[in-house]
Short mmCIF file of C-alpha atoms in Angstrom, two decimals:
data_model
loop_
_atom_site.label_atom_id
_atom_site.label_comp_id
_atom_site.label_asym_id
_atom_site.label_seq_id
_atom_site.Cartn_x
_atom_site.Cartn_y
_atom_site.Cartn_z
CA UNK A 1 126.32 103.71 280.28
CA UNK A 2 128.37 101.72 282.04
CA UNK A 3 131.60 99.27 281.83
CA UNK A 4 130.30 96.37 281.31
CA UNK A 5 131.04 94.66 284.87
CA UNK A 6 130.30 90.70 285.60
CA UNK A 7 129.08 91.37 289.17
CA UNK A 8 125.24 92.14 289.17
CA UNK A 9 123.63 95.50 289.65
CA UNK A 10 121.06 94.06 292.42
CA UNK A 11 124.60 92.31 293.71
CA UNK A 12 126.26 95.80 294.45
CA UNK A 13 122.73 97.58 295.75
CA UNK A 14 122.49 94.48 297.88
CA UNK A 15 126.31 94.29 299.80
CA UNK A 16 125.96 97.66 300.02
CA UNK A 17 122.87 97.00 302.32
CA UNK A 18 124.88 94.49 303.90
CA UNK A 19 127.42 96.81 304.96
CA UNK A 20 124.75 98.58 307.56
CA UNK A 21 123.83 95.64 310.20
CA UNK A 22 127.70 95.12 310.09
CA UNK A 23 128.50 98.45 310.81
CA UNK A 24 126.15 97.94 314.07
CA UNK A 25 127.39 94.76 315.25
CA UNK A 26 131.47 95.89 315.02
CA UNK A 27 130.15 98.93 317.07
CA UNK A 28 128.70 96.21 319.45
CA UNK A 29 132.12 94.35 319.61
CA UNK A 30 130.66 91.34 317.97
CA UNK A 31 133.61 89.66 316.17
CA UNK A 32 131.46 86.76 313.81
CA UNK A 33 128.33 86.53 312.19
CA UNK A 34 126.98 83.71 310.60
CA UNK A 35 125.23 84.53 306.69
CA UNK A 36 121.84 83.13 308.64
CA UNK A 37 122.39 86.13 310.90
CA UNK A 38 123.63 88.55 308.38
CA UNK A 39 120.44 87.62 305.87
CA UNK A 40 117.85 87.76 308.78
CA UNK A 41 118.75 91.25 309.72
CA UNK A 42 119.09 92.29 305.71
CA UNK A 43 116.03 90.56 305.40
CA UNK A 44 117.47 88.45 302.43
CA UNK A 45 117.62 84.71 302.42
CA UNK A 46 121.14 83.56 303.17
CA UNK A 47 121.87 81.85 299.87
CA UNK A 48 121.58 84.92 298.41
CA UNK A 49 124.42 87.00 301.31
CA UNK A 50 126.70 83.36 300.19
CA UNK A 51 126.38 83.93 296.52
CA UNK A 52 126.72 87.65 296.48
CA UNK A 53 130.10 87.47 298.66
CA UNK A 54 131.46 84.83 296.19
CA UNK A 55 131.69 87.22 293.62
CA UNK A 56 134.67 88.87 295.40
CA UNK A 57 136.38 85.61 296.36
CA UNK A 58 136.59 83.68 299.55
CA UNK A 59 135.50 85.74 303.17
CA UNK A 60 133.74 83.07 305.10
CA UNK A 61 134.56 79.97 306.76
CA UNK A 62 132.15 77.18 306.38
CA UNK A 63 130.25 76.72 309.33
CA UNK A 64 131.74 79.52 311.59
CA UNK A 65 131.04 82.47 309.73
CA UNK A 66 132.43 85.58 308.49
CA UNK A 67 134.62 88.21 309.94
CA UNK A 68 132.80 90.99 311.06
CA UNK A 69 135.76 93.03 310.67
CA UNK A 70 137.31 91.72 307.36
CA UNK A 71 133.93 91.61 305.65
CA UNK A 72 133.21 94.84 306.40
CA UNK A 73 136.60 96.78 304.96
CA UNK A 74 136.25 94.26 302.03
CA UNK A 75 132.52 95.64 301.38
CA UNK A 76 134.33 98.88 301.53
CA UNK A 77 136.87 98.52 299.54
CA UNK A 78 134.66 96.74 296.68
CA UNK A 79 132.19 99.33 296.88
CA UNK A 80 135.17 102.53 296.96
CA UNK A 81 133.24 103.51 299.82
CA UNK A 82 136.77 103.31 301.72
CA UNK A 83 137.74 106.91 300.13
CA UNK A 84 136.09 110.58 300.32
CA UNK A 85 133.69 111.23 297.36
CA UNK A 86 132.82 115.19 297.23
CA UNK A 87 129.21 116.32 296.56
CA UNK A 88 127.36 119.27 295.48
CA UNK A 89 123.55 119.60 296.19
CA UNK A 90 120.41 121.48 293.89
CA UNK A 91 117.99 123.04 295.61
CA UNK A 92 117.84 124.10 299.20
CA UNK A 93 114.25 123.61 299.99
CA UNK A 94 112.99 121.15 303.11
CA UNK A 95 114.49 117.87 301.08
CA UNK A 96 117.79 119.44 300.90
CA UNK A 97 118.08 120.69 303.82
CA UNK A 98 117.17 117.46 305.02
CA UNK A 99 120.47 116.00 302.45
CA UNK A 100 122.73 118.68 304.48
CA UNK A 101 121.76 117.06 307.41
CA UNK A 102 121.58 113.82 307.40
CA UNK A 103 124.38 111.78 309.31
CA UNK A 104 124.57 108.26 306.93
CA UNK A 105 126.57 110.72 303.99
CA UNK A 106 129.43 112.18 305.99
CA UNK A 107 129.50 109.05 307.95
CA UNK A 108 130.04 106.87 304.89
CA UNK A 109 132.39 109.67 303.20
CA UNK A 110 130.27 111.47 301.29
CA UNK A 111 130.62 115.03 302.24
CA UNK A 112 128.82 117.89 300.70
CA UNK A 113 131.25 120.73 299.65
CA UNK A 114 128.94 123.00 298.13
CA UNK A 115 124.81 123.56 298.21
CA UNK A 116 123.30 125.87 295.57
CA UNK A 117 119.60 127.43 295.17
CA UNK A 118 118.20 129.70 292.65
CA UNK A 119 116.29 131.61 294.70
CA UNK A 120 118.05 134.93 295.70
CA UNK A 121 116.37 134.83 299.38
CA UNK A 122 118.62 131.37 299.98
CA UNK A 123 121.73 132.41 298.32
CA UNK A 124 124.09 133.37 301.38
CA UNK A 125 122.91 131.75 303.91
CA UNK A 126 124.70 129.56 306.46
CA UNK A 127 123.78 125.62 306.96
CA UNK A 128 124.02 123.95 310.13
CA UNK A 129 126.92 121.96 309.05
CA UNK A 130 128.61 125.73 307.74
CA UNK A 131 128.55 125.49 304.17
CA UNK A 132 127.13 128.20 302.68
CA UNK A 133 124.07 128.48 300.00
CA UNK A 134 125.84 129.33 296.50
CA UNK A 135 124.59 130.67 293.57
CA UNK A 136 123.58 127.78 290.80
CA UNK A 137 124.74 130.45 288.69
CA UNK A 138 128.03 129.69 289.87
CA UNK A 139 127.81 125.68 289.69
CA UNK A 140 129.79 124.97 286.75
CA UNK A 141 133.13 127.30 287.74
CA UNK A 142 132.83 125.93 291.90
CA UNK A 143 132.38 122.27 290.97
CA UNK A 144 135.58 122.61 288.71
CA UNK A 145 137.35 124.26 291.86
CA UNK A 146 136.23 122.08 294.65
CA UNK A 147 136.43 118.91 292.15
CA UNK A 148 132.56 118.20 292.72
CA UNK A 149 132.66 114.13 291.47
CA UNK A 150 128.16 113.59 292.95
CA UNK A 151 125.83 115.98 292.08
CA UNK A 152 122.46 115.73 294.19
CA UNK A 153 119.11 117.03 293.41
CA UNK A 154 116.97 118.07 295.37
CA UNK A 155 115.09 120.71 293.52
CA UNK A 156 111.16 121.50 293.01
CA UNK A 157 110.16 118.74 290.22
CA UNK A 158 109.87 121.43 287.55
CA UNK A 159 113.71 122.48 288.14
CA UNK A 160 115.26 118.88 288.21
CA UNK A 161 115.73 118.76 284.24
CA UNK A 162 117.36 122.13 284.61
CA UNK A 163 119.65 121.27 287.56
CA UNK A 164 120.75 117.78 285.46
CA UNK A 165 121.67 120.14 282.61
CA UNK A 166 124.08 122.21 285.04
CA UNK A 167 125.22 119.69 286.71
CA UNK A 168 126.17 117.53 283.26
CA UNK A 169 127.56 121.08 281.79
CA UNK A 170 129.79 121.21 284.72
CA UNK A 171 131.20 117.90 283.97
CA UNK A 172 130.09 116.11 286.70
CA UNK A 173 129.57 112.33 285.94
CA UNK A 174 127.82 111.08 288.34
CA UNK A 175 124.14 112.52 289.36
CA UNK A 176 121.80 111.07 292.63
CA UNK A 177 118.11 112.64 291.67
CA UNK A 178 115.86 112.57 294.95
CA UNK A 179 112.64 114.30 292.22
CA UNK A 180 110.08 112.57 291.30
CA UNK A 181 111.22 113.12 287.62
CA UNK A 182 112.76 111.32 284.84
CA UNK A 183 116.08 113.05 283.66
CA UNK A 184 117.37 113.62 280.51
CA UNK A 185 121.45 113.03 280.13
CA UNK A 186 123.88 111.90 277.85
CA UNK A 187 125.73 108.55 277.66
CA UNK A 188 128.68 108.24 280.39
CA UNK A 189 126.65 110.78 283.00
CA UNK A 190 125.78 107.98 285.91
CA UNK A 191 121.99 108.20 287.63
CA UNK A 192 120.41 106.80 290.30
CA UNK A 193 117.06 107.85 291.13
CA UNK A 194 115.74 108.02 294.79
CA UNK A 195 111.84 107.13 295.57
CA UNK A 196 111.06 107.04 299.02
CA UNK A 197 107.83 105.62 297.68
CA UNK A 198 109.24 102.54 296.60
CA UNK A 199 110.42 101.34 300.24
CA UNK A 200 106.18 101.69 300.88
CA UNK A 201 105.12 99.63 298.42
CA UNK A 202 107.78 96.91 299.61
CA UNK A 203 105.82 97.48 303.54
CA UNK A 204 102.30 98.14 302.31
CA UNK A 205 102.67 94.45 300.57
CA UNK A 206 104.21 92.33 303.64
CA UNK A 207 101.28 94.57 305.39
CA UNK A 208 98.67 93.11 303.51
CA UNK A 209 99.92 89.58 304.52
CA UNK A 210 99.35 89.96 307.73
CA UNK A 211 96.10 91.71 308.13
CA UNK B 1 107.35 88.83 311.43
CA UNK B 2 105.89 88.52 308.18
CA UNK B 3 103.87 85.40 307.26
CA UNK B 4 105.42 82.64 304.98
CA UNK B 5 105.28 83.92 301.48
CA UNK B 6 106.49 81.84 298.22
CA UNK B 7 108.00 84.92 297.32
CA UNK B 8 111.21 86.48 298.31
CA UNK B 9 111.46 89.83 299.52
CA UNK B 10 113.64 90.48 297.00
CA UNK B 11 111.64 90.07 294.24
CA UNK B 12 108.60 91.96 295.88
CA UNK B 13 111.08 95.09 295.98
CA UNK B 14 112.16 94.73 292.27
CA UNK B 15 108.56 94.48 291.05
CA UNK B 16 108.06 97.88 293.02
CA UNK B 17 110.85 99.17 290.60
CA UNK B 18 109.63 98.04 287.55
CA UNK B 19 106.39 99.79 288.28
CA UNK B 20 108.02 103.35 287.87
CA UNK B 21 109.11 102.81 284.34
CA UNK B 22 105.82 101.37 283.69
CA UNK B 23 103.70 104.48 284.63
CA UNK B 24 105.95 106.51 282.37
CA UNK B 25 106.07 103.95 279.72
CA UNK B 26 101.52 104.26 280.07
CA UNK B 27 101.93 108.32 280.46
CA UNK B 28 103.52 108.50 277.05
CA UNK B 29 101.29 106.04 275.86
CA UNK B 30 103.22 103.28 274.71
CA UNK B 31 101.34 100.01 274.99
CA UNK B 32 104.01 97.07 274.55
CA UNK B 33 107.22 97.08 276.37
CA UNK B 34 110.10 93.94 276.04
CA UNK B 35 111.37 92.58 278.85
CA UNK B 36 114.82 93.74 277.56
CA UNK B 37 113.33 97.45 277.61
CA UNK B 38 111.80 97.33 281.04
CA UNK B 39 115.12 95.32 282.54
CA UNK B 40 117.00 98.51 280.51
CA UNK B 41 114.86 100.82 282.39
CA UNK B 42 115.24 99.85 285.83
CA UNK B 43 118.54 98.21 285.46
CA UNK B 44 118.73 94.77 285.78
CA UNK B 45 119.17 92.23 283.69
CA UNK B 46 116.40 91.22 281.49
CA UNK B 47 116.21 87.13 282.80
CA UNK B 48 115.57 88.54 286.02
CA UNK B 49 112.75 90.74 284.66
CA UNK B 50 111.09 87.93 283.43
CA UNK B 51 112.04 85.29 286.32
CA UNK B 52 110.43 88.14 288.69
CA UNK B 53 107.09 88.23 287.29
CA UNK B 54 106.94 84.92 286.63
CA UNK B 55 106.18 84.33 290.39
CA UNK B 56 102.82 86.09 289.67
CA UNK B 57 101.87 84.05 286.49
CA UNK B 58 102.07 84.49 282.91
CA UNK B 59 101.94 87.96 281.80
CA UNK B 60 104.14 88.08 278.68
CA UNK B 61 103.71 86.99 275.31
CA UNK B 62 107.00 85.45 273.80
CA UNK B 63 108.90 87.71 271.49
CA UNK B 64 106.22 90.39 271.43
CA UNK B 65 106.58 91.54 275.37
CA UNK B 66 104.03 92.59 277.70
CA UNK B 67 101.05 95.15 278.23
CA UNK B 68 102.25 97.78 279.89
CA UNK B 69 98.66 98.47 281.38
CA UNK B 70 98.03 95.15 282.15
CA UNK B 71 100.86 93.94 283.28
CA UNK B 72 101.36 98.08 285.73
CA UNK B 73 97.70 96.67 287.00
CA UNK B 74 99.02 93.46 288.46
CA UNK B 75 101.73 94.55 289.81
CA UNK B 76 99.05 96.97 291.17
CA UNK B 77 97.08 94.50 292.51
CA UNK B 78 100.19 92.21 293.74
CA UNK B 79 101.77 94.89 295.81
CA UNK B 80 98.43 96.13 296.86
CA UNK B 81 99.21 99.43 296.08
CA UNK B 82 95.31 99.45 294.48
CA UNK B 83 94.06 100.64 297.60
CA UNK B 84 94.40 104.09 299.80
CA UNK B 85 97.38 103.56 303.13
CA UNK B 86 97.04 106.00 305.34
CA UNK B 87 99.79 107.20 307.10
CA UNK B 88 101.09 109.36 309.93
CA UNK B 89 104.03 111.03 310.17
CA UNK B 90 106.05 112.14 313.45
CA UNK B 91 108.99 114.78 313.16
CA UNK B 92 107.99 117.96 310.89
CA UNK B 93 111.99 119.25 310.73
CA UNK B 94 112.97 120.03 306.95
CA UNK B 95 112.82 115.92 306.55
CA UNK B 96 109.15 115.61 307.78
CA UNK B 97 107.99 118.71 305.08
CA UNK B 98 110.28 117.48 302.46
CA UNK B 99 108.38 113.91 302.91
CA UNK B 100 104.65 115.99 303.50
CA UNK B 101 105.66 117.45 300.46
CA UNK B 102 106.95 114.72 298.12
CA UNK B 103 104.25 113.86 295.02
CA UNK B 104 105.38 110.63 294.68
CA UNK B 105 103.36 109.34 297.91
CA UNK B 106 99.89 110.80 296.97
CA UNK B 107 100.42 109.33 293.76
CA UNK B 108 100.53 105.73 294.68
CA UNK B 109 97.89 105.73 297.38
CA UNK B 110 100.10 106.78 300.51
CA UNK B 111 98.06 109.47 302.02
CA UNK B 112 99.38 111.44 304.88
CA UNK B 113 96.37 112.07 307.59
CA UNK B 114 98.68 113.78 310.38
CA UNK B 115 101.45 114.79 310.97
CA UNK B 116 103.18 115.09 314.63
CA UNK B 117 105.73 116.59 316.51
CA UNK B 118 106.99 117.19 319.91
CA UNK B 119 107.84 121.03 319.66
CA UNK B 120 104.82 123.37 320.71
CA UNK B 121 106.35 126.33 318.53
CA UNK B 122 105.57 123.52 315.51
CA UNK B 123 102.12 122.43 317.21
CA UNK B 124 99.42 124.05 315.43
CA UNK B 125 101.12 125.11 311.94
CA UNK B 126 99.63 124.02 308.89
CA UNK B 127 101.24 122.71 306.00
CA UNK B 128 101.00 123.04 302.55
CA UNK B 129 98.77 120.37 301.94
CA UNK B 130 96.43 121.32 304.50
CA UNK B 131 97.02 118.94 307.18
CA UNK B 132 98.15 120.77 311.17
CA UNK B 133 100.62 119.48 312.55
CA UNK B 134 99.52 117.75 315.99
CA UNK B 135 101.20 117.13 319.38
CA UNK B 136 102.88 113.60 319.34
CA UNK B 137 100.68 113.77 322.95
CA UNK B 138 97.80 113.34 320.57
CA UNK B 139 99.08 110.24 318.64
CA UNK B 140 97.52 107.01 320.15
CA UNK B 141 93.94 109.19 320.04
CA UNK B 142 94.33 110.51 316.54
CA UNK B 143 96.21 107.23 314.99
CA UNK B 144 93.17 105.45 316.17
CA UNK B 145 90.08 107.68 315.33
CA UNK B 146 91.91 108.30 311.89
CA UNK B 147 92.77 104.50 311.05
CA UNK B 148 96.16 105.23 310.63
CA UNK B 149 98.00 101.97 309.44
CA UNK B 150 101.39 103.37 308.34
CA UNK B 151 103.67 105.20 310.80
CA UNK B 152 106.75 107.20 309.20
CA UNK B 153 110.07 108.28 311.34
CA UNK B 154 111.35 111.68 310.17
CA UNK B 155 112.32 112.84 314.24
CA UNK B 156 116.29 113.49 315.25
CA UNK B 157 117.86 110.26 315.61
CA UNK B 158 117.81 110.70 319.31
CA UNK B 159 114.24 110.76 319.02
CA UNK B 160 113.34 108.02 316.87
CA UNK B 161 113.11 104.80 319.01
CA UNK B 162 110.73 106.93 321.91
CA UNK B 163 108.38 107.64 317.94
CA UNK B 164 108.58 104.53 317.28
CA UNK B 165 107.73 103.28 320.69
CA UNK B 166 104.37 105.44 320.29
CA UNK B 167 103.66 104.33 317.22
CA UNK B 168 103.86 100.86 318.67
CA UNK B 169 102.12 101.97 321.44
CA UNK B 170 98.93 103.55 319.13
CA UNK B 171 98.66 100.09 317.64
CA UNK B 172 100.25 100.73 314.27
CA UNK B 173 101.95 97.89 312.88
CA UNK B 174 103.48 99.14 310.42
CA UNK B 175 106.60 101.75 310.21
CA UNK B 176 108.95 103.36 307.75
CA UNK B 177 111.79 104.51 308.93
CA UNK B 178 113.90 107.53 307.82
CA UNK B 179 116.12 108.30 310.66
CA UNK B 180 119.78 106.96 310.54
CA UNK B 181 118.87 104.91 313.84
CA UNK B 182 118.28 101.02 314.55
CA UNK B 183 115.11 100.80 315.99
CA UNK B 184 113.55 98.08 318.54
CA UNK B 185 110.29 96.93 317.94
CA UNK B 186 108.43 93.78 318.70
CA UNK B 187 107.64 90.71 316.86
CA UNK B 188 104.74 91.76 314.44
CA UNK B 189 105.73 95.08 313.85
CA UNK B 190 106.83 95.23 310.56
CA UNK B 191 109.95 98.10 309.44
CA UNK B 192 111.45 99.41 306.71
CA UNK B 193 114.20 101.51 307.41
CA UNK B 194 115.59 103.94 304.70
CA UNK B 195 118.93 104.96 304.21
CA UNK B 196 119.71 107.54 301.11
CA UNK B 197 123.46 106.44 301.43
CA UNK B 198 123.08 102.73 300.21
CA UNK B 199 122.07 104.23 296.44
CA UNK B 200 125.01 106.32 296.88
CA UNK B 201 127.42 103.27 297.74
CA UNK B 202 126.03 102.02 294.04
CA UNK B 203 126.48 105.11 292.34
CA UNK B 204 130.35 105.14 293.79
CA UNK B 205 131.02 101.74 292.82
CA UNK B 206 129.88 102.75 289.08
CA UNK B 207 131.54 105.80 289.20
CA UNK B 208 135.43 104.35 290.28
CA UNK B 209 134.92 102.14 287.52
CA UNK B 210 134.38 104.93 285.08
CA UNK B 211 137.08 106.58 286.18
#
């Protein structure tokens, strides 16, 4: 579905992850951090933060550190997260709403351009951030004119397959499904699936350790 | 914060993974699936599949694969997601109901028994699934008589550290976060924080290679 690429999947998921505790200490004004430091607060073991930043050639100094700076417009450039990426979002309910809202897209440059529902009561109204609620009648001929690249969904379950298939007719490539349901697509259509529930599992486990 | 474990954090989040594709894999009845298919499924690559779950013993049979039921119930039993969590949830804007909401919880034993907020035109609704929402005035009382273990963020970000200090506060040692905030917590109090943009980071990266 995919180029073949030599860096890892879990590699990418995991300096993407790396990129958030350095975004807080360069607000902080902290100019080094050690991989020790950088693994404790990604709660990785710092062999791993070593070997994943080898894959993009040399950013540390042995025994100083890295560059809080550097590292972090590296991480961005690797991960094309230095450039604006334009999104279109499925179904308006409380989770997308929630989408609209939430400060880590726009921050990171992912800005919704367009939010559509199905439901006629939705359609016209304003968001707090201004966009306002389209049509997903009118998906395929809006994402060609505002050059939609991320579809989102957010639908009810029972509407995600549908959603996918507008989204894919539209010729959008790329699709981020926050249902709890397996999609359907073709070859070359890129999806990543969202489970909130997976991030419990992860703290019910470490939990149990402790108790 | 967490007591030594053998096994990396790392690994205790991919097994959470594979679990997904296993329940569909069991819905649809299949009852053998390769460690090729399953690395396919979740993508990864198949010798970490296998490295993975070889932390937790010998599942597998060589060349044949493994049993998808037995090998969903250990991974069941490892991330002891056997048993019932319940869970409280503060902040009932569009991300609290979206979260009240989501099927995916229920499903893997993560019961919500309240839900809280701070606004007294929200005080007093009930939700969908039944529960009323309760004043976060009520939380230490209510976590406690309730046995709440889990406590989940869904407040403003300029509301999320004085939730979590109440959580803290109610005894809960335990919190998921979904507010785009770094939260302070002591030693003991274990956190997950979530952040929707790091899958979109991956999903970029994939996508400006397709390109």
């Amino acid at each position: 579905m995919v180029k073949e690429s030599k860096i890892p999947d879990a590699t990418i998921e995991r300096i993407a992850l790396y990129s958030r505790p350095l975004e807080r200490l360069m607000e902080k004004g902290e100019q080094l951090v050690s991989s020790e430091r950088l693994a404790e607060l990604c709660n990785v073991n710092p062999a791993q933060v070593r070997k994943d930043l080898s894959y993009f050639g040399e950013f540390g100094v042995r025994g100083i550190g890295y560059d809080v700076l550097d590292l972090l417009k590296e991480i961005r450039k690797i991960l094309v997260s230095d450039r604006e990426w334009k999104m279109g979002i499925v179904g308006m309910g409380n989770l997308g709403m929630a989408l609209a809202e939430n400060a880590n897209f726009a921050k990171r440059g992912y800005k919704f351009v367009a939010a559509f529902d199905a439901d006629p009561q939705k359609i016209g109204k304003q968001l707090p951030c201004g966009l306002v609620i389209q049509s997903v009648e009118d998906l395929k001929t809006l994402s060609q004119d505002l050059g939609i690249e991320v579809g989102v969904i957010a639908t009810q379950p029972s509407q995600a397959q549908g959603a996918a298939d507008m989204l894919i007719e539209a010729g959008i490539k790329a699709i981020i499904n926050f249902s709890p349901v397996q999609l359907r697509r073709p070859k070359g259509c890129l999806l990543e699936n969202v489970d909130f529930s997976v991030k419990l599992d992860d703290l019910a486990y470490h939990l149990s350790k402790v108790e």
